[in-house]
């Protein structure tokens, strides 16, 4: 349940809508020291430049900062005639968008209001208990029988893995890129690519046990640093693609630097010289997944060619 409720802005209509949705007056004080269950409703069109609690002096940067704390909910209010504001709110991972039209009408109130998570957990527990019983007795459940059949057969995903690294192969990674691109476009979510190459010495190795050991060790670093939802694929002999759903630019850049540091901290059979190209959408000029990948390749080329990048390039020029 909600612990604290903040209204960051000056619109009387928004304040009234918040009060109605939550059944209590929101605080107009500084939204600092936020924790689990706190809710902030911030107006993107308000003058926030002098507030100490607003990172970057704007609602979108502030939202991203607040969302660093687990369990904090942030709703951004935009003008009804401002579709770009909606996209930006989704990009910074706002929990919802509220629209205010020129007549003072508020849209999107269904996204507000406290949620009884204990009730949700109870319903989910009941569902899981039902299916848990079914899985325990496959003879009485067609569903459980199929699950056991699939578990006992050769995994379909195993057939899509690169044999030297255990990561996904290039064709499947390209398929996932298409899938995640469409998802990001449909739901206005950020999507990032990290394209990483481990250097010419590794590329010069002939196929065989030595190269397989090297690539397996490199892949273990990747798997240790990435999330389960990330898609890790091998595109060429020494070039790997990391597809990061829901990840904005700063998160992708942080991962790229961790990968380079982790690889640099280890000793391999040949010198490993990692370099990364990092690209995130939405980005001006990128309108399809092919352009997305081309820009990532150019960023990687720059990271390899220009030492000043420190091994991580986020711009192609």
PDB file of C-alpha atoms in Angstrom:
ATOM      1  CA  UNK A   1       0.000   0.000   0.000  1.00  0.00           C
ATOM      2  CA  UNK A   2       1.024   3.611  -0.519  1.00  0.00           C
ATOM      3  CA  UNK A   3       3.221   5.094   2.173  1.00  0.00           C
ATOM      4  CA  UNK A   4       3.607   8.669   0.924  1.00  0.00           C
ATOM      5  CA  UNK A   5       1.980  10.583  -1.915  1.00  0.00           C
ATOM      6  CA  UNK A   6       3.539  13.595  -3.669  1.00  0.00           C
ATOM      7  CA  UNK A   7       2.197  16.079  -6.194  1.00  0.00           C
ATOM      8  CA  UNK A   8       5.030  17.857  -8.005  1.00  0.00           C
ATOM      9  CA  UNK A   9       3.494  20.720  -9.950  1.00  0.00           C
ATOM     10  CA  UNK A  10       0.920  23.483  -9.668  1.00  0.00           C
ATOM     11  CA  UNK A  11      -2.218  22.379 -11.546  1.00  0.00           C
ATOM     12  CA  UNK A  12      -5.343  22.472  -9.310  1.00  0.00           C
ATOM     13  CA  UNK A  13      -7.043  19.983 -11.655  1.00  0.00           C
ATOM     14  CA  UNK A  14      -4.245  17.458 -11.235  1.00  0.00           C
ATOM     15  CA  UNK A  15      -4.179  17.914  -7.486  1.00  0.00           C
ATOM     16  CA  UNK A  16      -7.931  17.315  -7.311  1.00  0.00           C
ATOM     17  CA  UNK A  17      -7.609  14.216  -9.493  1.00  0.00           C
ATOM     18  CA  UNK A  18      -4.869  12.793  -7.264  1.00  0.00           C
ATOM     19  CA  UNK A  19      -6.947  13.450  -4.146  1.00  0.00           C
ATOM     20  CA  UNK A  20      -9.941  11.709  -5.682  1.00  0.00           C
ATOM     21  CA  UNK A  21      -7.929   8.711  -6.881  1.00  0.00           C
ATOM     22  CA  UNK A  22      -6.125   8.102  -3.578  1.00  0.00           C
ATOM     23  CA  UNK A  23      -8.711   9.413  -1.154  1.00  0.00           C
ATOM     24  CA  UNK A  24      -6.261  11.808   0.476  1.00  0.00           C
ATOM     25  CA  UNK A  25      -4.426  15.063  -0.195  1.00  0.00           C
ATOM     26  CA  UNK A  26      -0.974  14.671  -1.744  1.00  0.00           C
ATOM     27  CA  UNK A  27       2.030  16.408  -0.245  1.00  0.00           C
ATOM     28  CA  UNK A  28       3.410  19.430  -2.085  1.00  0.00           C
ATOM     29  CA  UNK A  29       6.759  19.128  -0.312  1.00  0.00           C
ATOM     30  CA  UNK A  30      10.056  17.897  -1.673  1.00  0.00           C
ATOM     31  CA  UNK A  31       9.966  14.336  -3.008  1.00  0.00           C
ATOM     32  CA  UNK A  32      13.171  13.175  -1.329  1.00  0.00           C
ATOM     33  CA  UNK A  33      14.162  10.047   0.553  1.00  0.00           C
ATOM     34  CA  UNK A  34      11.629   7.992  -1.387  1.00  0.00           C
ATOM     35  CA  UNK A  35      11.102   4.351  -0.530  1.00  0.00           C
ATOM     36  CA  UNK A  36       8.987   1.283  -1.205  1.00  0.00           C
ATOM     37  CA  UNK A  37       5.342   2.201  -1.812  1.00  0.00           C
ATOM     38  CA  UNK A  38       5.833   5.952  -2.293  1.00  0.00           C
ATOM     39  CA  UNK A  39       4.031   7.558  -5.233  1.00  0.00           C
ATOM     40  CA  UNK A  40       4.996  10.708  -7.130  1.00  0.00           C
ATOM     41  CA  UNK A  41       2.776  12.455  -9.676  1.00  0.00           C
ATOM     42  CA  UNK A  42       4.875  15.029 -11.531  1.00  0.00           C
ATOM     43  CA  UNK A  43       3.772  17.551 -14.166  1.00  0.00           C
ATOM     44  CA  UNK A  44       6.030  17.652 -17.223  1.00  0.00           C
ATOM     45  CA  UNK A  45       4.842  21.145 -18.167  1.00  0.00           C
ATOM     46  CA  UNK A  46       5.373  22.752 -14.739  1.00  0.00           C
ATOM     47  CA  UNK A  47       8.318  25.033 -13.950  1.00  0.00           C
ATOM     48  CA  UNK A  48      10.497  22.693 -11.913  1.00  0.00           C
ATOM     49  CA  UNK A  49      13.840  24.384 -12.525  1.00  0.00           C
ATOM     50  CA  UNK A  50      14.240  25.738  -8.973  1.00  0.00           C
ATOM     51  CA  UNK A  51      13.194  22.625  -7.049  1.00  0.00           C
ATOM     52  CA  UNK A  52      15.992  20.834  -5.233  1.00  0.00           C
ATOM     53  CA  UNK A  53      14.354  17.414  -5.629  1.00  0.00           C
ATOM     54  CA  UNK A  54      14.142  17.559  -9.438  1.00  0.00           C
ATOM     55  CA  UNK A  55      17.160  15.958 -11.091  1.00  0.00           C
ATOM     56  CA  UNK A  56      18.075  17.861 -14.244  1.00  0.00           C
ATOM     57  CA  UNK A  57      15.352  20.413 -13.631  1.00  0.00           C
ATOM     58  CA  UNK A  58      12.745  18.445 -15.587  1.00  0.00           C
ATOM     59  CA  UNK A  59      10.149  15.758 -14.925  1.00  0.00           C
ATOM     60  CA  UNK A  60      11.720  13.108 -17.156  1.00  0.00           C
ATOM     61  CA  UNK A  61      15.199  13.196 -15.608  1.00  0.00           C
ATOM     62  CA  UNK A  62      13.600  13.298 -12.168  1.00  0.00           C
ATOM     63  CA  UNK A  63      11.475  10.244 -12.986  1.00  0.00           C
ATOM     64  CA  UNK A  64      14.516   8.278 -14.038  1.00  0.00           C
ATOM     65  CA  UNK A  65      16.275   9.208 -10.803  1.00  0.00           C
ATOM     66  CA  UNK A  66      13.284   8.297  -8.621  1.00  0.00           C
ATOM     67  CA  UNK A  67      12.869   4.958 -10.398  1.00  0.00           C
ATOM     68  CA  UNK A  68      16.339   3.931  -9.282  1.00  0.00           C
ATOM     69  CA  UNK A  69      14.728   3.131  -5.929  1.00  0.00           C
ATOM     70  CA  UNK A  70      12.824  -0.143  -6.000  1.00  0.00           C
ATOM     71  CA  UNK A  71       9.104   0.139  -5.301  1.00  0.00           C
ATOM     72  CA  UNK A  72       8.713   3.862  -6.073  1.00  0.00           C
ATOM     73  CA  UNK A  73       5.863   4.619  -8.496  1.00  0.00           C
ATOM     74  CA  UNK A  74       6.101   7.692 -10.730  1.00  0.00           C
ATOM     75  CA  UNK A  75       3.319   9.078 -12.930  1.00  0.00           C
ATOM     76  CA  UNK A  76       4.055  11.863 -15.409  1.00  0.00           C
ATOM     77  CA  UNK A  77       1.396  14.398 -16.406  1.00  0.00           C
ATOM     78  CA  UNK A  78       1.605  15.746 -19.968  1.00  0.00           C
ATOM     79  CA  UNK A  79      -0.554  18.010 -22.084  1.00  0.00           C
ATOM     80  CA  UNK A  80      -3.198  16.066 -24.005  1.00  0.00           C
ATOM     81  CA  UNK A  81      -1.903  17.499 -27.290  1.00  0.00           C
ATOM     82  CA  UNK A  82       1.688  16.380 -26.564  1.00  0.00           C
ATOM     83  CA  UNK A  83       2.303  12.861 -27.974  1.00  0.00           C
ATOM     84  CA  UNK A  84       6.066  13.279 -27.639  1.00  0.00           C
ATOM     85  CA  UNK A  85       5.664  13.720 -23.898  1.00  0.00           C
ATOM     86  CA  UNK A  86       3.958  10.335 -23.727  1.00  0.00           C
ATOM     87  CA  UNK A  87       6.855   8.679 -25.552  1.00  0.00           C
ATOM     88  CA  UNK A  88       9.408  10.348 -23.286  1.00  0.00           C
ATOM     89  CA  UNK A  89       7.493   9.241 -20.187  1.00  0.00           C
ATOM     90  CA  UNK A  90       7.573   5.629 -21.365  1.00  0.00           C
ATOM     91  CA  UNK A  91      11.250   5.956 -22.232  1.00  0.00           C
ATOM     92  CA  UNK A  92      12.181   6.973 -18.667  1.00  0.00           C
ATOM     93  CA  UNK A  93      10.103   4.045 -17.336  1.00  0.00           C
ATOM     94  CA  UNK A  94       7.245   6.028 -15.788  1.00  0.00           C
ATOM     95  CA  UNK A  95       4.568   3.773 -14.277  1.00  0.00           C
ATOM     96  CA  UNK A  96       1.839   5.661 -16.102  1.00  0.00           C
ATOM     97  CA  UNK A  97       0.961   8.782 -18.080  1.00  0.00           C
ATOM     98  CA  UNK A  98      -1.821  11.210 -17.184  1.00  0.00           C
ATOM     99  CA  UNK A  99      -3.072  13.744 -19.737  1.00  0.00           C
ATOM    100  CA  UNK A 100      -4.444  17.211 -19.032  1.00  0.00           C
ATOM    101  CA  UNK A 101      -6.413  18.911 -21.809  1.00  0.00           C
ATOM    102  CA  UNK A 102      -6.924  22.628 -22.401  1.00  0.00           C
ATOM    103  CA  UNK A 103     -10.263  22.614 -20.554  1.00  0.00           C
ATOM    104  CA  UNK A 104      -8.738  21.116 -17.419  1.00  0.00           C
ATOM    105  CA  UNK A 105     -10.107  17.608 -17.951  1.00  0.00           C
ATOM    106  CA  UNK A 106      -7.830  14.824 -16.720  1.00  0.00           C
ATOM    107  CA  UNK A 107      -7.416  11.560 -18.646  1.00  0.00           C
ATOM    108  CA  UNK A 108      -5.690   8.417 -17.430  1.00  0.00           C
ATOM    109  CA  UNK A 109      -6.984   8.353 -13.872  1.00  0.00           C
ATOM    110  CA  UNK A 110      -7.446   4.603 -14.131  1.00  0.00           C
ATOM    111  CA  UNK A 111      -3.685   4.276 -13.791  1.00  0.00           C
ATOM    112  CA  UNK A 112      -3.697   6.033 -10.429  1.00  0.00           C
ATOM    113  CA  UNK A 113      -4.804   4.836  -7.027  1.00  0.00           C
ATOM    114  CA  UNK A 114      -3.322   2.407  -4.516  1.00  0.00           C
ATOM    115  CA  UNK A 115      -3.288  -1.303  -5.297  1.00  0.00           C
ATOM    116  CA  UNK A 116      -4.079  -4.070  -2.855  1.00  0.00           C
ATOM    117  CA  UNK A 117      -1.061  -6.233  -3.651  1.00  0.00           C
ATOM    118  CA  UNK A 118      -1.884  -8.711  -0.890  1.00  0.00           C
ATOM    119  CA  UNK A 119      -5.073  -9.650  -2.734  1.00  0.00           C
ATOM    120  CA  UNK A 120      -3.135 -10.062  -5.971  1.00  0.00           C
ATOM    121  CA  UNK A 121      -0.587 -12.301  -4.279  1.00  0.00           C
ATOM    122  CA  UNK A 122      -3.376 -14.449  -2.790  1.00  0.00           C
ATOM    123  CA  UNK A 123      -4.976 -14.962  -6.206  1.00  0.00           C
ATOM    124  CA  UNK A 124      -1.642 -15.871  -7.799  1.00  0.00           C
ATOM    125  CA  UNK A 125      -0.813 -18.289  -4.976  1.00  0.00           C
ATOM    126  CA  UNK A 126      -4.150 -20.054  -5.517  1.00  0.00           C
ATOM    127  CA  UNK A 127      -3.442 -20.366  -9.240  1.00  0.00           C
ATOM    128  CA  UNK A 128       0.066 -21.707  -8.695  1.00  0.00           C
ATOM    129  CA  UNK A 129      -1.183 -24.198  -6.127  1.00  0.00           C
ATOM    130  CA  UNK A 130      -3.720 -25.543  -8.618  1.00  0.00           C
ATOM    131  CA  UNK A 131      -1.117 -26.044 -11.349  1.00  0.00           C
ATOM    132  CA  UNK A 132       1.438 -27.348  -8.881  1.00  0.00           C
ATOM    133  CA  UNK A 133      -0.923 -30.185  -8.021  1.00  0.00           C
ATOM    134  CA  UNK A 134      -1.465 -30.870 -11.709  1.00  0.00           C
ATOM    135  CA  UNK A 135       2.267 -31.066 -12.382  1.00  0.00           C
ATOM    136  CA  UNK A 136       2.705 -33.512  -9.509  1.00  0.00           C
ATOM    137  CA  UNK A 137       0.390 -36.028 -11.164  1.00  0.00           C
ATOM    138  CA  UNK A 138       0.934 -36.126 -14.918  1.00  0.00           C
ATOM    139  CA  UNK A 139      -1.438 -39.065 -15.343  1.00  0.00           C
ATOM    140  CA  UNK A 140      -4.409 -36.815 -14.503  1.00  0.00           C
ATOM    141  CA  UNK A 141      -3.312 -33.699 -16.373  1.00  0.00           C
ATOM    142  CA  UNK A 142      -2.745 -33.298 -20.097  1.00  0.00           C
ATOM    143  CA  UNK A 143      -0.911 -30.034 -19.398  1.00  0.00           C
ATOM    144  CA  UNK A 144       1.522 -31.626 -16.929  1.00  0.00           C
ATOM    145  CA  UNK A 145       2.086 -34.558 -19.255  1.00  0.00           C
ATOM    146  CA  UNK A 146       3.086 -32.264 -22.104  1.00  0.00           C
ATOM    147  CA  UNK A 147       5.449 -30.336 -19.829  1.00  0.00           C
ATOM    148  CA  UNK A 148       7.210 -33.533 -18.793  1.00  0.00           C
ATOM    149  CA  UNK A 149       7.396 -34.638 -22.413  1.00  0.00           C
ATOM    150  CA  UNK A 150       9.071 -31.378 -23.412  1.00  0.00           C
ATOM    151  CA  UNK A 151      11.456 -31.536 -20.457  1.00  0.00           C
ATOM    152  CA  UNK A 152      12.579 -34.991 -21.480  1.00  0.00           C
ATOM    153  CA  UNK A 153      13.204 -34.119 -25.127  1.00  0.00           C
ATOM    154  CA  UNK A 154      16.080 -32.231 -26.732  1.00  0.00           C
ATOM    155  CA  UNK A 155      15.550 -28.563 -25.966  1.00  0.00           C
ATOM    156  CA  UNK A 156      14.526 -26.495 -28.961  1.00  0.00           C
ATOM    157  CA  UNK A 157      16.606 -23.589 -27.651  1.00  0.00           C
ATOM    158  CA  UNK A 158      19.630 -25.898 -27.437  1.00  0.00           C
ATOM    159  CA  UNK A 159      19.457 -26.293 -31.203  1.00  0.00           C
ATOM    160  CA  UNK A 160      19.636 -22.500 -31.556  1.00  0.00           C
ATOM    161  CA  UNK A 161      22.816 -22.164 -29.520  1.00  0.00           C
ATOM    162  CA  UNK A 162      26.277 -21.488 -30.868  1.00  0.00           C
ATOM    163  CA  UNK A 163      28.283 -24.679 -30.132  1.00  0.00           C
ATOM    164  CA  UNK A 164      31.496 -22.908 -29.075  1.00  0.00           C
ATOM    165  CA  UNK A 165      29.969 -20.435 -26.612  1.00  0.00           C
ATOM    166  CA  UNK A 166      26.540 -21.718 -25.603  1.00  0.00           C
ATOM    167  CA  UNK A 167      25.130 -18.308 -26.536  1.00  0.00           C
ATOM    168  CA  UNK A 168      22.449 -17.948 -29.179  1.00  0.00           C
ATOM    169  CA  UNK A 169      23.566 -18.153 -32.794  1.00  0.00           C
ATOM    170  CA  UNK A 170      23.352 -15.258 -35.229  1.00  0.00           C
ATOM    171  CA  UNK A 171      20.097 -16.145 -37.029  1.00  0.00           C
ATOM    172  CA  UNK A 172      18.151 -16.574 -33.797  1.00  0.00           C
ATOM    173  CA  UNK A 173      19.593 -13.353 -32.367  1.00  0.00           C
ATOM    174  CA  UNK A 174      18.470 -11.523 -35.529  1.00  0.00           C
ATOM    175  CA  UNK A 175      14.990 -12.979 -35.041  1.00  0.00           C
ATOM    176  CA  UNK A 176      14.919 -11.759 -31.426  1.00  0.00           C
ATOM    177  CA  UNK A 177      16.090  -8.323 -32.555  1.00  0.00           C
ATOM    178  CA  UNK A 178      13.075  -8.106 -34.843  1.00  0.00           C
ATOM    179  CA  UNK A 179      10.764  -9.255 -32.031  1.00  0.00           C
ATOM    180  CA  UNK A 180      12.119  -6.859 -29.395  1.00  0.00           C
ATOM    181  CA  UNK A 181      12.164  -3.979 -31.879  1.00  0.00           C
ATOM    182  CA  UNK A 182       8.451  -4.435 -32.547  1.00  0.00           C
ATOM    183  CA  UNK A 183       7.706  -4.721 -28.825  1.00  0.00           C
ATOM    184  CA  UNK A 184       9.651  -1.552 -28.044  1.00  0.00           C
ATOM    185  CA  UNK A 185       7.872   0.373 -30.779  1.00  0.00           C
ATOM    186  CA  UNK A 186       4.432  -0.833 -29.781  1.00  0.00           C
ATOM    187  CA  UNK A 187       4.759  -0.121 -26.065  1.00  0.00           C
ATOM    188  CA  UNK A 188       7.084   2.896 -26.338  1.00  0.00           C
ATOM    189  CA  UNK A 189       9.825   1.191 -24.316  1.00  0.00           C
ATOM    190  CA  UNK A 190      13.584   1.758 -24.549  1.00  0.00           C
ATOM    191  CA  UNK A 191      15.678  -0.883 -26.269  1.00  0.00           C
ATOM    192  CA  UNK A 192      19.477  -1.028 -26.396  1.00  0.00           C
ATOM    193  CA  UNK A 193      22.146  -2.932 -28.300  1.00  0.00           C
ATOM    194  CA  UNK A 194      25.683  -3.548 -27.143  1.00  0.00           C
ATOM    195  CA  UNK A 195      27.866  -4.864 -29.964  1.00  0.00           C
ATOM    196  CA  UNK A 196      31.165  -6.180 -28.552  1.00  0.00           C
ATOM    197  CA  UNK A 197      34.277  -7.476 -30.303  1.00  0.00           C
ATOM    198  CA  UNK A 198      37.082  -9.198 -28.399  1.00  0.00           C
ATOM    199  CA  UNK A 199      39.912  -8.257 -30.760  1.00  0.00           C
ATOM    200  CA  UNK A 200      42.155  -9.433 -33.590  1.00  0.00           C
ATOM    201  CA  UNK A 201      44.199 -11.974 -31.639  1.00  0.00           C
ATOM    202  CA  UNK A 202      41.111 -14.025 -30.888  1.00  0.00           C
ATOM    203  CA  UNK A 203      39.898 -13.622 -34.483  1.00  0.00           C
ATOM    204  CA  UNK A 204      43.184 -15.048 -35.770  1.00  0.00           C
ATOM    205  CA  UNK A 205      42.819 -18.290 -33.794  1.00  0.00           C
ATOM    206  CA  UNK A 206      41.989 -21.376 -35.831  1.00  0.00           C
ATOM    207  CA  UNK A 207      38.891 -23.354 -35.007  1.00  0.00           C
ATOM    208  CA  UNK A 208      39.691 -26.034 -32.489  1.00  0.00           C
ATOM    209  CA  UNK A 209      39.946 -26.814 -28.757  1.00  0.00           C
ATOM    210  CA  UNK A 210      42.030 -23.714 -27.900  1.00  0.00           C
ATOM    211  CA  UNK A 211      39.578 -21.318 -29.515  1.00  0.00           C
ATOM    212  CA  UNK A 212      36.628 -23.142 -28.016  1.00  0.00           C
ATOM    213  CA  UNK A 213      38.093 -22.785 -24.503  1.00  0.00           C
ATOM    214  CA  UNK A 214      38.753 -19.074 -25.031  1.00  0.00           C
ATOM    215  CA  UNK A 215      35.256 -18.393 -26.331  1.00  0.00           C
ATOM    216  CA  UNK A 216      33.656 -20.400 -23.532  1.00  0.00           C
ATOM    217  CA  UNK A 217      35.566 -18.352 -20.937  1.00  0.00           C
ATOM    218  CA  UNK A 218      34.522 -15.104 -22.621  1.00  0.00           C
ATOM    219  CA  UNK A 219      30.893 -16.261 -22.761  1.00  0.00           C
ATOM    220  CA  UNK A 220      30.978 -17.046 -19.035  1.00  0.00           C
ATOM    221  CA  UNK A 221      31.880 -13.398 -18.361  1.00  0.00           C
ATOM    222  CA  UNK A 222      28.957 -12.246 -20.481  1.00  0.00           C
ATOM    223  CA  UNK A 223      26.486 -14.543 -18.746  1.00  0.00           C
ATOM    224  CA  UNK A 224      27.667 -13.422 -15.328  1.00  0.00           C
ATOM    225  CA  UNK A 225      27.141  -9.726 -16.117  1.00  0.00           C
ATOM    226  CA  UNK A 226      23.807  -9.881 -17.951  1.00  0.00           C
ATOM    227  CA  UNK A 227      20.206 -10.386 -16.888  1.00  0.00           C
ATOM    228  CA  UNK A 228      18.065 -13.391 -17.746  1.00  0.00           C
ATOM    229  CA  UNK A 229      15.877 -11.245 -20.019  1.00  0.00           C
ATOM    230  CA  UNK A 230      18.836 -10.061 -22.101  1.00  0.00           C
ATOM    231  CA  UNK A 231      19.508 -11.853 -25.384  1.00  0.00           C
ATOM    232  CA  UNK A 232      23.163 -12.791 -25.873  1.00  0.00           C
ATOM    233  CA  UNK A 233      24.213 -13.883 -29.325  1.00  0.00           C
ATOM    234  CA  UNK A 234      27.359 -14.549 -31.349  1.00  0.00           C
ATOM    235  CA  UNK A 235      27.262 -12.716 -34.672  1.00  0.00           C
ATOM    236  CA  UNK A 236      30.748 -13.431 -36.070  1.00  0.00           C
ATOM    237  CA  UNK A 237      33.769 -15.366 -34.818  1.00  0.00           C
ATOM    238  CA  UNK A 238      34.626 -12.702 -32.233  1.00  0.00           C
ATOM    239  CA  UNK A 239      31.689 -10.252 -32.340  1.00  0.00           C
ATOM    240  CA  UNK A 240      28.812 -10.610 -29.885  1.00  0.00           C
ATOM    241  CA  UNK A 241      25.467  -8.835 -29.704  1.00  0.00           C
ATOM    242  CA  UNK A 242      23.692  -8.052 -26.455  1.00  0.00           C
ATOM    243  CA  UNK A 243      20.025  -7.157 -26.870  1.00  0.00           C
ATOM    244  CA  UNK A 244      18.770  -5.322 -23.782  1.00  0.00           C
ATOM    245  CA  UNK A 245      14.970  -4.928 -23.545  1.00  0.00           C
ATOM    246  CA  UNK A 246      13.680  -2.009 -21.471  1.00  0.00           C
ATOM    247  CA  UNK A 247      17.180  -0.596 -21.043  1.00  0.00           C
ATOM    248  CA  UNK A 248      17.842   3.143 -21.569  1.00  0.00           C
ATOM    249  CA  UNK A 249      21.208   4.531 -22.776  1.00  0.00           C
ATOM    250  CA  UNK A 250      22.869   4.935 -19.382  1.00  0.00           C
ATOM    251  CA  UNK A 251      22.064   1.354 -18.390  1.00  0.00           C
ATOM    252  CA  UNK A 252      23.469  -0.022 -21.653  1.00  0.00           C
ATOM    253  CA  UNK A 253      26.638   2.063 -21.329  1.00  0.00           C
ATOM    254  CA  UNK A 254      27.122   0.864 -17.757  1.00  0.00           C
ATOM    255  CA  UNK A 255      26.846  -2.760 -18.887  1.00  0.00           C
ATOM    256  CA  UNK A 256      29.333  -2.189 -21.717  1.00  0.00           C
ATOM    257  CA  UNK A 257      31.898  -0.752 -19.294  1.00  0.00           C
ATOM    258  CA  UNK A 258      31.367  -3.638 -16.862  1.00  0.00           C
ATOM    259  CA  UNK A 259      31.905  -6.147 -19.655  1.00  0.00           C
ATOM    260  CA  UNK A 260      35.138  -4.491 -20.745  1.00  0.00           C
ATOM    261  CA  UNK A 261      36.396  -4.271 -17.169  1.00  0.00           C
ATOM    262  CA  UNK A 262      35.521  -7.890 -16.413  1.00  0.00           C
ATOM    263  CA  UNK A 263      37.280  -9.106 -19.561  1.00  0.00           C
ATOM    264  CA  UNK A 264      40.307  -6.925 -18.809  1.00  0.00           C
ATOM    265  CA  UNK A 265      40.570  -8.347 -15.296  1.00  0.00           C
ATOM    266  CA  UNK A 266      40.997 -11.913 -16.568  1.00  0.00           C
ATOM    267  CA  UNK A 267      43.847 -13.687 -18.365  1.00  0.00           C
ATOM    268  CA  UNK A 268      43.140 -15.582 -21.576  1.00  0.00           C
ATOM    269  CA  UNK A 269      45.154 -17.787 -23.904  1.00  0.00           C
ATOM    270  CA  UNK A 270      45.649 -14.817 -26.262  1.00  0.00           C
ATOM    271  CA  UNK A 271      45.304 -11.076 -25.611  1.00  0.00           C
ATOM    272  CA  UNK A 272      41.677  -9.983 -25.552  1.00  0.00           C
ATOM    273  CA  UNK A 273      41.067  -6.379 -26.617  1.00  0.00           C
ATOM    274  CA  UNK A 274      37.350  -5.724 -26.087  1.00  0.00           C
ATOM    275  CA  UNK A 275      35.557  -2.796 -27.689  1.00  0.00           C
ATOM    276  CA  UNK A 276      31.842  -1.939 -27.620  1.00  0.00           C
ATOM    277  CA  UNK A 277      29.407  -0.002 -29.743  1.00  0.00           C
ATOM    278  CA  UNK A 278      26.296   1.030 -27.788  1.00  0.00           C
ATOM    279  CA  UNK A 279      23.028   2.283 -29.309  1.00  0.00           C
ATOM    280  CA  UNK A 280      19.621   2.875 -27.719  1.00  0.00           C
ATOM    281  CA  UNK A 281      16.244   3.735 -29.196  1.00  0.00           C
ATOM    282  CA  UNK A 282      14.259   5.845 -29.482  1.00  0.00           C
ATOM    283  CA  UNK A 283      16.923   7.845 -31.309  1.00  0.00           C
ATOM    284  CA  UNK A 284      16.523  10.440 -34.041  1.00  0.00           C
ATOM    285  CA  UNK A 285      17.277   8.951 -37.449  1.00  0.00           C
ATOM    286  CA  UNK A 286      16.635   5.318 -36.486  1.00  0.00           C
ATOM    287  CA  UNK A 287      13.298   4.156 -37.833  1.00  0.00           C
ATOM    288  CA  UNK A 288      13.795   0.410 -38.322  1.00  0.00           C
ATOM    289  CA  UNK A 289      15.818  -2.445 -36.877  1.00  0.00           C
ATOM    290  CA  UNK A 290      18.294  -2.513 -39.783  1.00  0.00           C
ATOM    291  CA  UNK A 291      19.284   1.095 -39.159  1.00  0.00           C
ATOM    292  CA  UNK A 292      19.510   0.216 -35.465  1.00  0.00           C
ATOM    293  CA  UNK A 293      22.058  -2.518 -36.185  1.00  0.00           C
ATOM    294  CA  UNK A 294      24.013  -0.439 -38.732  1.00  0.00           C
ATOM    295  CA  UNK A 295      24.487   2.381 -36.232  1.00  0.00           C
ATOM    296  CA  UNK A 296      25.659  -0.155 -33.627  1.00  0.00           C
ATOM    297  CA  UNK A 297      28.225  -1.498 -36.126  1.00  0.00           C
ATOM    298  CA  UNK A 298      29.518   2.003 -36.823  1.00  0.00           C
ATOM    299  CA  UNK A 299      29.792   2.715 -33.104  1.00  0.00           C
ATOM    300  CA  UNK A 300      31.774  -0.504 -32.673  1.00  0.00           C
ATOM    301  CA  UNK A 301      34.089   0.479 -35.539  1.00  0.00           C
ATOM    302  CA  UNK A 302      34.732   3.809 -33.853  1.00  0.00           C
ATOM    303  CA  UNK A 303      35.388   2.143 -30.493  1.00  0.00           C
ATOM    304  CA  UNK A 304      37.997  -0.094 -32.163  1.00  0.00           C
ATOM    305  CA  UNK A 305      39.659   2.662 -34.213  1.00  0.00           C
ATOM    306  CA  UNK A 306      39.697   5.531 -31.710  1.00  0.00           C
ATOM    307  CA  UNK A 307      41.461   4.884 -28.369  1.00  0.00           C
ATOM    308  CA  UNK A 308      39.970   8.091 -26.954  1.00  0.00           C
ATOM    309  CA  UNK A 309      36.615   6.328 -26.630  1.00  0.00           C
ATOM    310  CA  UNK A 310      38.013   4.086 -23.893  1.00  0.00           C
ATOM    311  CA  UNK A 311      36.631   1.068 -25.725  1.00  0.00           C
ATOM    312  CA  UNK A 312      32.997   2.206 -25.569  1.00  0.00           C
ATOM    313  CA  UNK A 313      31.494   4.336 -28.340  1.00  0.00           C
ATOM    314  CA  UNK A 314      27.944   5.655 -28.088  1.00  0.00           C
ATOM    315  CA  UNK A 315      28.011   7.803 -31.230  1.00  0.00           C
ATOM    316  CA  UNK A 316      29.114   6.838 -34.721  1.00  0.00           C
ATOM    317  CA  UNK A 317      30.639  10.198 -35.656  1.00  0.00           C
TER     318      UNK A 317
END
